[in-house]
Amino acid sequence: MEYVYAALLLHKLEKEVNEANISSVVKASGADVNEAQVKALVAALADVNIDEAVKAAPVAVAAAAAPAAAAEAKEEKPKDTGKSEEAAMEGLSSLFG
């Protein structure tokens, strides 16, 4: 994942997305560089318009996040513990003698 982040950072800064630059960014972050992964990423990005891919990504992320957000928005019903309010008050009154 750090390689993709490095490529996005380089693209945002309008630097060339190549093996040397990606390796430099990953090294600067403190991570170890796997040259095979760097080469694979650069090869995979060769025919990709990063601007178009970034524009399309929020739509996919928003669509995927919508069901999760709807599930979180549902309010849970309070659970009935079976105790009445009177029984709870009796328990409290025993604390005070």
Coordinates of C-alpha atoms in Angstrom, one line a residue:
M1 CA 0.0 0.0 0.0
E2 CA 2.9 2.4 0.7
Y3 CA 3.9 2.1 -2.9
V4 CA 0.6 3.3 -4.1
Y5 CA 0.6 6.1 -1.6
A6 CA 4.1 7.1 -2.9
A7 CA 2.9 7.1 -6.5
L8 CA -0.1 9.3 -5.5
L9 CA 2.1 11.7 -3.6
L10 CA 4.5 11.9 -6.5
H11 CA 1.7 12.5 -8.9
K12 CA 0.2 15.2 -6.7
L13 CA 3.5 17.0 -6.5
E14 CA 3.8 16.7 -10.3
K15 CA 6.9 14.6 -10.1
E16 CA 7.6 11.7 -12.5
V17 CA 6.2 8.4 -11.1
N18 CA 9.1 6.1 -11.7
E19 CA 11.0 3.4 -9.9
A20 CA 13.7 5.7 -8.5
N21 CA 11.2 8.3 -7.2
I22 CA 8.9 5.7 -5.6
S23 CA 11.8 4.0 -3.9
S24 CA 13.0 7.3 -2.6
V25 CA 9.6 8.2 -1.1
V26 CA 9.2 4.7 0.5
K27 CA 12.7 4.9 1.9
A28 CA 12.0 8.3 3.3
S29 CA 9.0 7.0 5.1
G30 CA 11.2 4.5 6.9
A31 CA 9.8 1.4 5.2
D32 CA 11.9 -1.2 3.5
V33 CA 11.7 -1.1 -0.3
N34 CA 10.8 -4.2 -2.3
E35 CA 12.2 -3.5 -5.8
A36 CA 9.9 -6.2 -7.4
Q37 CA 6.8 -4.4 -6.0
V38 CA 8.1 -1.0 -7.2
K39 CA 8.7 -2.4 -10.7
A40 CA 5.3 -4.1 -10.8
L41 CA 3.6 -0.9 -9.7
V42 CA 5.4 1.3 -12.2
A43 CA 4.5 -1.2 -15.0
A44 CA 0.9 -1.3 -13.9
L45 CA 0.6 2.5 -13.8
A46 CA 2.2 2.9 -17.3
D47 CA -1.2 3.0 -19.1
V48 CA -3.2 4.5 -16.3
N49 CA -4.4 8.1 -16.2
I50 CA -4.0 8.8 -12.5
D51 CA -6.2 11.9 -12.6
E52 CA -9.1 9.9 -14.1
A53 CA -8.6 7.1 -11.6
V54 CA -8.6 9.4 -8.7
K55 CA -11.8 11.1 -10.0
A56 CA -13.5 7.8 -10.3
A57 CA -12.4 6.5 -6.9
P58 CA -14.6 8.7 -4.7
V59 CA -17.7 7.4 -6.5
A60 CA -16.7 3.8 -5.8
V61 CA -15.8 4.5 -2.2
A62 CA -19.0 6.5 -1.6
A63 CA -21.1 3.7 -3.1
A64 CA -19.4 1.1 -0.9
A65 CA -19.6 3.2 2.2
A66 CA -23.3 4.0 1.8
P67 CA -24.6 0.7 3.1
A68 CA -22.2 0.8 6.1
A69 CA -23.3 4.3 6.9
A70 CA -27.0 3.3 6.7
A71 CA -26.4 0.4 9.1
E72 CA -24.6 2.6 11.6
A73 CA -27.4 5.2 11.4
K74 CA -30.0 2.7 12.5
E75 CA -30.8 3.3 16.2
E76 CA -30.7 0.3 18.4
K77 CA -33.7 -0.2 20.6
P78 CA -33.0 0.0 24.3
K79 CA -32.6 -3.5 25.7
D80 CA -35.2 -4.5 28.2
T81 CA -33.3 -6.0 31.2
G82 CA -36.5 -7.3 32.8
K83 CA -36.2 -5.0 35.9
S84 CA -38.9 -2.5 36.5
E85 CA -38.1 1.0 37.7
E86 CA -39.5 0.1 41.1
A87 CA -37.1 -2.8 41.5
A88 CA -34.2 -0.7 40.5
M89 CA -35.2 2.0 43.1
E90 CA -35.4 -0.7 45.8
G91 CA -31.9 -1.7 45.0
L92 CA -30.7 1.9 45.3
S93 CA -32.5 2.4 48.6
S94 CA -30.7 -0.5 50.1
L95 CA -27.5 1.3 49.6
F96 CA -28.6 4.1 51.9
G97 CA -30.1 2.1 54.7

